[in-house]
Coordinates of C-alpha atoms and ligand atoms in Angstrom, one line a residue:
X419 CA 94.2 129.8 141.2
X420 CA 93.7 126.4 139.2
X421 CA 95.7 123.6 141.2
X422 CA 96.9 120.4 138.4
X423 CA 97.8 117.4 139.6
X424 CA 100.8 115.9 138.3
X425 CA 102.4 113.3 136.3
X426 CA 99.2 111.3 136.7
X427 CA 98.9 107.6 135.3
X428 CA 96.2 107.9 132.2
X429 CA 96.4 104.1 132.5
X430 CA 93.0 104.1 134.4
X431 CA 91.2 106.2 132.0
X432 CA 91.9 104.4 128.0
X433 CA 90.1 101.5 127.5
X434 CA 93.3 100.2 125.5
X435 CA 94.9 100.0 129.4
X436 CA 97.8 101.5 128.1
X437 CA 100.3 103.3 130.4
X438 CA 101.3 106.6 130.3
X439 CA 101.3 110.1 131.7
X440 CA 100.1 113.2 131.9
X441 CA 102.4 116.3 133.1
X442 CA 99.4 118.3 134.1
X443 CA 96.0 116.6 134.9
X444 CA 92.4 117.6 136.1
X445 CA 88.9 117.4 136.1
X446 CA 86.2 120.0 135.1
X447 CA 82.2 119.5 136.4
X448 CA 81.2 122.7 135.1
X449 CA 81.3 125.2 132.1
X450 CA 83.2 128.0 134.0
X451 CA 85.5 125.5 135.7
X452 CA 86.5 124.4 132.3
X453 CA 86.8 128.1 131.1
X454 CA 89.0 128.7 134.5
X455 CA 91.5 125.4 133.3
X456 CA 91.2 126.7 129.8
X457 CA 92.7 130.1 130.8
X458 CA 96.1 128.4 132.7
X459 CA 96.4 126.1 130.0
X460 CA 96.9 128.7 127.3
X461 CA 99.2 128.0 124.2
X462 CA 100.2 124.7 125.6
X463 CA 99.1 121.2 124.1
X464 CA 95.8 120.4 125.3
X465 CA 93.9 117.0 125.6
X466 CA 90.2 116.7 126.3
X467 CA 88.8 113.2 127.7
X468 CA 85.9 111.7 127.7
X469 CA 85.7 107.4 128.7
X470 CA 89.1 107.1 126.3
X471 CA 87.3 104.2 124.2
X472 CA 88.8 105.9 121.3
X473 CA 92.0 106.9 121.6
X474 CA 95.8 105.5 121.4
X475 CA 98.1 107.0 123.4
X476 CA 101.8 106.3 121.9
X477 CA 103.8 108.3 124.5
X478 CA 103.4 110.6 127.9
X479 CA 101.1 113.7 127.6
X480 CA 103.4 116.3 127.9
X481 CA 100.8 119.2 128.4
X482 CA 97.8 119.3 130.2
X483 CA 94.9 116.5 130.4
X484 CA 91.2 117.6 131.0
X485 CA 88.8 115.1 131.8
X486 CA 84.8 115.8 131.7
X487 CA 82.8 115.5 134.2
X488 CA 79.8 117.3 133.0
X489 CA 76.6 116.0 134.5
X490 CA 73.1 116.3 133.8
X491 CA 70.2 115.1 131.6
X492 CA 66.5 117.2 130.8
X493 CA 64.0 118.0 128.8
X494 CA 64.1 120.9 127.1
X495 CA 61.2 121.1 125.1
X496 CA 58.7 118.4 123.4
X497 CA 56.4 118.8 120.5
X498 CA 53.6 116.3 119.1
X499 CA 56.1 114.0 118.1
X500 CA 59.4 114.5 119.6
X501 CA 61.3 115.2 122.9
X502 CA 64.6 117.5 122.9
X503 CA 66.7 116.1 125.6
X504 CA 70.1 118.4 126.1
X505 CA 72.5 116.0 128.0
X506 CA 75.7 117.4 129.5
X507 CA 78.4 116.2 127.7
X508 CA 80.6 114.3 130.6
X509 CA 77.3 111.8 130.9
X510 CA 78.2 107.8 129.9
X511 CA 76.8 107.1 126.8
X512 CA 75.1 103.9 127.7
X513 CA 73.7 105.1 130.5
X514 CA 71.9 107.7 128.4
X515 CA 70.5 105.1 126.0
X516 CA 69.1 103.2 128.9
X517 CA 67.8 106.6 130.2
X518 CA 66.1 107.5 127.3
X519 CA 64.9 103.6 126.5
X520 CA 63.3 103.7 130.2
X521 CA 61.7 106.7 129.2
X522 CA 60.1 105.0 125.9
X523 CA 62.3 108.1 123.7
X524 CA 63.2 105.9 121.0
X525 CA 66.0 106.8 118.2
X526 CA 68.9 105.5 120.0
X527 CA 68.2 101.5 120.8
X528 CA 70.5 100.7 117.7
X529 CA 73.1 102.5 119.5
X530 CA 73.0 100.4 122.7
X531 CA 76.6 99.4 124.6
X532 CA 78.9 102.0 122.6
X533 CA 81.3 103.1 125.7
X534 CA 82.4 106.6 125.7
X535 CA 80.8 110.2 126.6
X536 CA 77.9 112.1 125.3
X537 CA 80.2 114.8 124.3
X538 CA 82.5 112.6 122.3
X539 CA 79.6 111.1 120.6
X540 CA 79.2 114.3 117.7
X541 CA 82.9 114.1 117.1
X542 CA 83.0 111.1 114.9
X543 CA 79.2 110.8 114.5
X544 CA 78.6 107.1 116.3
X545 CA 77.2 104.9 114.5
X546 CA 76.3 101.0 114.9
X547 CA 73.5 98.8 113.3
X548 CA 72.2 101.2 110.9
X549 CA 71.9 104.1 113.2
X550 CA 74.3 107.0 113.6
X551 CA 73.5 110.2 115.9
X552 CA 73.7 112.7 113.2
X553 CA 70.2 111.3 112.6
X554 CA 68.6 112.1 115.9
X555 CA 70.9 115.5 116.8
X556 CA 69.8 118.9 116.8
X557 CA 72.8 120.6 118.4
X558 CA 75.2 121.5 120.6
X559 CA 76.7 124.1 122.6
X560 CA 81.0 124.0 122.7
X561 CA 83.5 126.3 124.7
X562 CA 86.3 127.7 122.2
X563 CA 89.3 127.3 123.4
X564 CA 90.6 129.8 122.7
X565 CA 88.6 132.5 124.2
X566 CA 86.5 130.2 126.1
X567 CA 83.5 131.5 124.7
X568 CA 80.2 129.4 124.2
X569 CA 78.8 128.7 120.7
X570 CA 75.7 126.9 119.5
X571 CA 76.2 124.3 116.4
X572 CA 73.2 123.2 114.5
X573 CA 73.7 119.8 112.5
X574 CA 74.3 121.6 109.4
X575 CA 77.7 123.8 111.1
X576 CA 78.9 119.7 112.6
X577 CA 79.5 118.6 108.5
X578 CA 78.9 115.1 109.9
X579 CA 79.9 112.2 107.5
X580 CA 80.9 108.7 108.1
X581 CA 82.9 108.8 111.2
X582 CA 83.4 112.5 110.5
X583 CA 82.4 116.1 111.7
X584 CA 83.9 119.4 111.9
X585 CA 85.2 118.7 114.8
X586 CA 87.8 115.9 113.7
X587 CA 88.3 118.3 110.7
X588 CA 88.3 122.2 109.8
X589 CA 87.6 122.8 114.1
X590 CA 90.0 120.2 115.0
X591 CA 91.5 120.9 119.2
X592 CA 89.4 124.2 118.6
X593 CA 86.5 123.3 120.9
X594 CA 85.1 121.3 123.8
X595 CA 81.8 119.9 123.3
X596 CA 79.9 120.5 126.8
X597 CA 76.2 119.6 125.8
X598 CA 73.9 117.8 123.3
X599 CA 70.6 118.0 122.3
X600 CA 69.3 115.2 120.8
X601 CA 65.7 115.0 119.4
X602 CA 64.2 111.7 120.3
X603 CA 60.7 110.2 118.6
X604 CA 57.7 109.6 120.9
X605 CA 56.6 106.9 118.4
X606 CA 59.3 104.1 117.3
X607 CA 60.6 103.8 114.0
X608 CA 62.5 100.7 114.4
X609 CA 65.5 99.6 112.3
X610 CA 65.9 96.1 112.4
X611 CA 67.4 95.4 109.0
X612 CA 70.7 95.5 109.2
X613 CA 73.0 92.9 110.9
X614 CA 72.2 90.2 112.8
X615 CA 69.0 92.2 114.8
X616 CA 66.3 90.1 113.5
X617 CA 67.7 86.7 113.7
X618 CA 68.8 87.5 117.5
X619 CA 65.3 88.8 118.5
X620 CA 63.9 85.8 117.2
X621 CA 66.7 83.7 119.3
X622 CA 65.3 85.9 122.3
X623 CA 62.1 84.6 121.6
X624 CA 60.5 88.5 121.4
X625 CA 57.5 89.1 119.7
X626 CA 56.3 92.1 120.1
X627 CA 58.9 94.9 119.0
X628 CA 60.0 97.5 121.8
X629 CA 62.9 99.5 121.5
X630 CA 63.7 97.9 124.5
X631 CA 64.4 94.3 122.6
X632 CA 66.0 95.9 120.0
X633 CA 68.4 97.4 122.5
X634 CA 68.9 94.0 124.2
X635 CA 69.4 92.1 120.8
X636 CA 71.6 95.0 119.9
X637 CA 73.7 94.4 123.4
X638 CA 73.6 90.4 122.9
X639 CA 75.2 90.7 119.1
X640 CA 77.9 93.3 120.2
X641 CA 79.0 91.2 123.2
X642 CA 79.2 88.1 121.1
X643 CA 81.5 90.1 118.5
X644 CA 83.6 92.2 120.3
X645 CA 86.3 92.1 122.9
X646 CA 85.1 93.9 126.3
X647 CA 88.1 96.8 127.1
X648 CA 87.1 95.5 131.2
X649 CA 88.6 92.2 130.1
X650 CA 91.1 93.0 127.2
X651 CA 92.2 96.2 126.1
X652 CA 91.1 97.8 122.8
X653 CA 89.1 101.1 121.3
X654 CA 86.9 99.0 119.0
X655 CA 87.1 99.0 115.5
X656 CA 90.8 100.4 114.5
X657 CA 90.6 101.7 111.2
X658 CA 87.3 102.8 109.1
X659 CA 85.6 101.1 107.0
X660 CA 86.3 102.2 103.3
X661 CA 85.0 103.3 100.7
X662 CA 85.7 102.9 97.1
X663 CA 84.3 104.2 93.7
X664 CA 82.2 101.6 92.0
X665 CA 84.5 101.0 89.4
X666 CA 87.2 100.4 91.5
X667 CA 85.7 97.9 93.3
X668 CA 84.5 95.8 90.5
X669 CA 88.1 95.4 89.6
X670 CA 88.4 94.2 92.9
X671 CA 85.8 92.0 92.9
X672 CA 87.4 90.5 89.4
X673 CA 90.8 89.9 91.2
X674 CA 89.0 88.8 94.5
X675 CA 85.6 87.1 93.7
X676 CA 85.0 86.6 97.4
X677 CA 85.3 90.6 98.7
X678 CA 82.3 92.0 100.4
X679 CA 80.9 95.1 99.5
X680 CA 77.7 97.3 100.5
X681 CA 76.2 99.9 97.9
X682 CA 76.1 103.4 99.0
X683 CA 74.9 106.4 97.2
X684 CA 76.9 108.2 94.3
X685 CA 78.6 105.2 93.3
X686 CA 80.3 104.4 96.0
X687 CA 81.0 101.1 97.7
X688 CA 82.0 100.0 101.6
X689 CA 84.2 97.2 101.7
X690 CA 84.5 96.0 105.5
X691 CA 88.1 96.8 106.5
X692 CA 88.0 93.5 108.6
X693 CA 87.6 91.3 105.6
X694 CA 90.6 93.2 104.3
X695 CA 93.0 92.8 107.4
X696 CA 92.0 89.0 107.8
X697 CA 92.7 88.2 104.1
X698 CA 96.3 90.2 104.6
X699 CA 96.5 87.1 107.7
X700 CA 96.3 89.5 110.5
X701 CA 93.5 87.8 112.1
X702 CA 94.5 86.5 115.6
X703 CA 98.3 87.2 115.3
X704 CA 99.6 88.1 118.6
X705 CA 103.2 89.8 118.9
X706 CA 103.9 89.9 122.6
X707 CA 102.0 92.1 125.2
X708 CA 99.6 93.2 121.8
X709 CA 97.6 91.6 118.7
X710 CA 94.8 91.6 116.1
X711 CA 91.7 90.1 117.7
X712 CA 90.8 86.0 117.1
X713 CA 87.3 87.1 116.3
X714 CA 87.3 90.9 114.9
X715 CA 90.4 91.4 112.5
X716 CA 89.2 95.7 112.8
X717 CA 90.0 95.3 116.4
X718 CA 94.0 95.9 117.9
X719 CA 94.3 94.7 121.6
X720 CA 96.5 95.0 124.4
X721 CA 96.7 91.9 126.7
X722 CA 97.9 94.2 129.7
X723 CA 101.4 95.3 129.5
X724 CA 101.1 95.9 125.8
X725 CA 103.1 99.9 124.7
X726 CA 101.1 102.7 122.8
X727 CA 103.8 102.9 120.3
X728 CA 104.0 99.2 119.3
X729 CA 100.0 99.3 118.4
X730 CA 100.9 102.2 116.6
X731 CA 103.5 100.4 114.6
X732 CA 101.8 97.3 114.4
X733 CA 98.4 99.6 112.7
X734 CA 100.7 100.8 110.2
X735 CA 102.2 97.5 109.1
X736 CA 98.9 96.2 108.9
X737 CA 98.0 99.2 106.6
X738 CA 101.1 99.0 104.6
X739 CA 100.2 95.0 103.9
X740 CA 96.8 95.8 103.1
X741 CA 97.6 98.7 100.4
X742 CA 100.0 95.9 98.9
X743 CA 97.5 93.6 98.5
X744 CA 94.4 95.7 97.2
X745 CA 95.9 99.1 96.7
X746 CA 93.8 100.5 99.3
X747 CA 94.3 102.9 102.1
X748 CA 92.9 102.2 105.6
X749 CA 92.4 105.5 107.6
X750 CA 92.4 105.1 111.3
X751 CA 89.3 105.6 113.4
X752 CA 91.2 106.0 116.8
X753 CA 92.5 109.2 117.7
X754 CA 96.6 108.4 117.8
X755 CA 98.0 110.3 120.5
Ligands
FAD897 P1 87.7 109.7 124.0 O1 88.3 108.4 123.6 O2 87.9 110.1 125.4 O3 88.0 110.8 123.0 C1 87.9 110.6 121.6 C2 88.4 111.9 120.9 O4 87.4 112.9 121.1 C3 89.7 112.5 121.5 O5 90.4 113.1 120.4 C4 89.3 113.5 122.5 O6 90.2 114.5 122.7 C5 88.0 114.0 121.9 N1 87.0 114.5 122.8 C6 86.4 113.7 123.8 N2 85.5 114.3 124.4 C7 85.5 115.6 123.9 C8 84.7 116.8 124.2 N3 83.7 116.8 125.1 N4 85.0 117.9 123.4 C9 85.9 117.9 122.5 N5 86.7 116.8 122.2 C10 86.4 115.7 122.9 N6 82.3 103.9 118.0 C11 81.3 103.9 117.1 O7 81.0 104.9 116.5 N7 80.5 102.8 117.0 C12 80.7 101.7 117.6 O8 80.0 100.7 117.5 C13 81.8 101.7 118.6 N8 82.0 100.5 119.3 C14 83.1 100.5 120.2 C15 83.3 99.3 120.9 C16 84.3 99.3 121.8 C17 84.5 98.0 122.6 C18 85.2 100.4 122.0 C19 86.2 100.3 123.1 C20 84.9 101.6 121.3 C21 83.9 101.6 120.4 N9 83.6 102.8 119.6 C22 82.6 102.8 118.7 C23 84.5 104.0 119.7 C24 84.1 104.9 120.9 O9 83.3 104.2 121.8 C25 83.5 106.2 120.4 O10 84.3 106.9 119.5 C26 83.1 107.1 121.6 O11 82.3 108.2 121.1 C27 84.4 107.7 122.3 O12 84.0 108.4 123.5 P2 85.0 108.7 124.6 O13 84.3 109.6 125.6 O14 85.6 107.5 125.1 O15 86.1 109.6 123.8
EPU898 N1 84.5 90.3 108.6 C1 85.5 89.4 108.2 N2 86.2 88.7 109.1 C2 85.9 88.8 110.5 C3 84.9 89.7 110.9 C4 84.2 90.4 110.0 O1 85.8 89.3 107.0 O2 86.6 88.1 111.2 C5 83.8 91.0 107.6 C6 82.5 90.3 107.2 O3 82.3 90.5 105.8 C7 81.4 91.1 108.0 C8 82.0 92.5 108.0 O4 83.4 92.3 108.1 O5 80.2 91.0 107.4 C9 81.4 93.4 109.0 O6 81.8 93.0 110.3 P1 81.0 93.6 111.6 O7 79.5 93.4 111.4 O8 81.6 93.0 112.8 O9 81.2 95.2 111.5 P2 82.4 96.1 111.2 O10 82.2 96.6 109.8 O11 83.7 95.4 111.5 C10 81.2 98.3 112.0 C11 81.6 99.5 112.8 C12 81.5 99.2 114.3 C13 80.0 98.9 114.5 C14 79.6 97.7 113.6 C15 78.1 97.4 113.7 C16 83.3 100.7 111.6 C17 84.7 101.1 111.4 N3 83.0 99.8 112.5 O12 82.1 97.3 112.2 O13 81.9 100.3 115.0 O14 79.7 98.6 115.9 O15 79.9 98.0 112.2 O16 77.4 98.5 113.1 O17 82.5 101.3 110.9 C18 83.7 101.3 116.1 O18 83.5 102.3 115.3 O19 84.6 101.3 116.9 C19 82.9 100.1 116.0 C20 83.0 99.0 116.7

């Protein structure tokens, strides 16, 4: 018989710090543990955790709360050029990239200092400085929840995009990810275009490339930009990114000579959502206990006391302002519980 705790304080385990609870709570360490919790959970609403560095909770959790503790990291097989390393999917993120750094597997420097899980990493497809992990993943296995059976994905079957997989889609609160199986390179291909990289490794003084620089000038840029959730609550960037049709944009860009765009394929174009949010004068507005970060517009914060449901409402008003101005739609990134 599975034993919950009760009404138990997530406050401890979101990186926004925000307080509230959970009617049912536990922890699973292993596959049929979870299966076991899975079974008394049943029809009720259900909510897997990982580090909560991506989610917004706007009220208690009436239902039952399941936080990953799945452990482990090996090699599962290695060719000429790569190593498949399957990582259980309650293992800190960071702490894999340093693994896998020490262990000169490279493919994964770029994504240096992301918080979160392993097994939360595939559901939006992370991605930072060029780099997202749909580009190094092979596959992974998931419990349905439903039956609590096990079932492989291959990269294909995760339909990841920008921020996106099957998972946050078509299989949404249909499976727990337990394990991932990422193939890492034996020989660097560093990606130091993008960003600030190069400049800062030259600041560092590195000359020879390792994938341990870039992982240090990676860490050095992100701690300069963004807001560390040990310090001041938030779930990094708020909203994605979007993306616009060519056209579109070039309308823009005749209204608004100043708006910066990257070129992707098909004739599209990414507009950084921060620009967007600081020209609507968000930047740095605090109301209260919450407030648009000073230096990173994309990023909400909670100063400590700050409610779930009045970052929720502030979000919106800041996507309402921003379709007045430019007539376009900001999606949230953060799950909004
Ligand atoms: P949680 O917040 O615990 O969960 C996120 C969602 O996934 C929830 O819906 C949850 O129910 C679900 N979930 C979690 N684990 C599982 C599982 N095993 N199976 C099924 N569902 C699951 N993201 C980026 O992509 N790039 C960045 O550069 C980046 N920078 C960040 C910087 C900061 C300071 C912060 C706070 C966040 C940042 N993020 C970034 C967002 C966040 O780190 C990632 O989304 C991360 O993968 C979330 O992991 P988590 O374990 O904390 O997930
Ligand atoms: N900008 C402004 N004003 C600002 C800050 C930024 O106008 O005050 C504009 C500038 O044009 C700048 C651009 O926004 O060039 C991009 O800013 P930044 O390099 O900080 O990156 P971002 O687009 O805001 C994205 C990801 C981050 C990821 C970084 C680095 C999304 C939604 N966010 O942020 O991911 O770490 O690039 O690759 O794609 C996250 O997903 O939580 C996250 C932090």
């Amino acid at each position: 018989m599975t034993t919950f705790s009760e009404n138990v304080s997530l406050k401890p385990f979101n990186t926004f710090g925000i307080e509230a609870k959970a009617s049912q709570f536990q922890v699973f360490s292993s596959i049929p543990e979870l299966q076991d919790l899975l079974n008394s959970v049943g029809a009720s609403p259900l909510l897997i955790l990982g580090g909560g560095s991506n989610l917004l909770l706007t009220q208690d959790f009436k239902g039952y709360v399941l936080k990953n503790e799945l452990k482990g990291i090996s090699v599962i097989k290695e060719d000429e050029d790569h190593v498949f390393v399957e990582v259980q999917a309650g293992e800190n993120w960071h702490e894999f990239v340093l693994h896998a750094i020490a262990n000169d597997w490279a493919g994964i420097e770029n994504l240096s200092l992301i918080p979160g899980t392993v097994g939360a990493a595939p559901m939006q497809n992370i991605g930072a400085y060029g780099i997202e992990i749909k580009e190094v993943f092979d596959s992974l296995k998931a419990v349905e929840i439903a039956t609590g059976e096990v079932h492989t994905f291959n990269k294909e079957a995760c339909q990841f995009g920008y921020r996106e997989s099957v998972f946050k889609k078509s299989l949404k609160g249909k499976y727990v990810i337990a394990s991932v199986v990422f193939r890492l390179n034996k020989t660097p291909q560093f990606n130091t275009s993008y960003g600030a990289i190069q400049e800062t490794l030259q600041e560092m003084g590195v000359t020879g490339l390792s994938i341990k620089a870039v992982s240090d000038a990676v860490i050095k840029i992100r701690q300069s930009k963004l807001p560390d959730p040990n310090e001041i609550g938030n779930a990094g960037s708020f909203f994605k990114n979007p993306e616009v049709e060519k056209i579109d944009f070039e309308g823009l860009k005749a209204e608004f000579p100043s708006i910066p765009g990257y070129q992707l394929p098909e004739n599209k174009v990414k507009i950084p959502a921060a620009w967007l949010i600081e020209q609507a004068g968000w930047k740095g507005k605090t109301f209260g206990q919450i407030g648009v970060h000073k230096n990173q517009p994309l990023v909400l914060v909670n100063y400590g006391q700050g409610k779930g449901a009045d970052l929720r409402d502030l979000a919106f008003k800041i996507r309402t302002s921003v379709t007045q101005k430019f007539g376009i739609e900001l999606t949230p990134e953060v799950n909004i519980i």
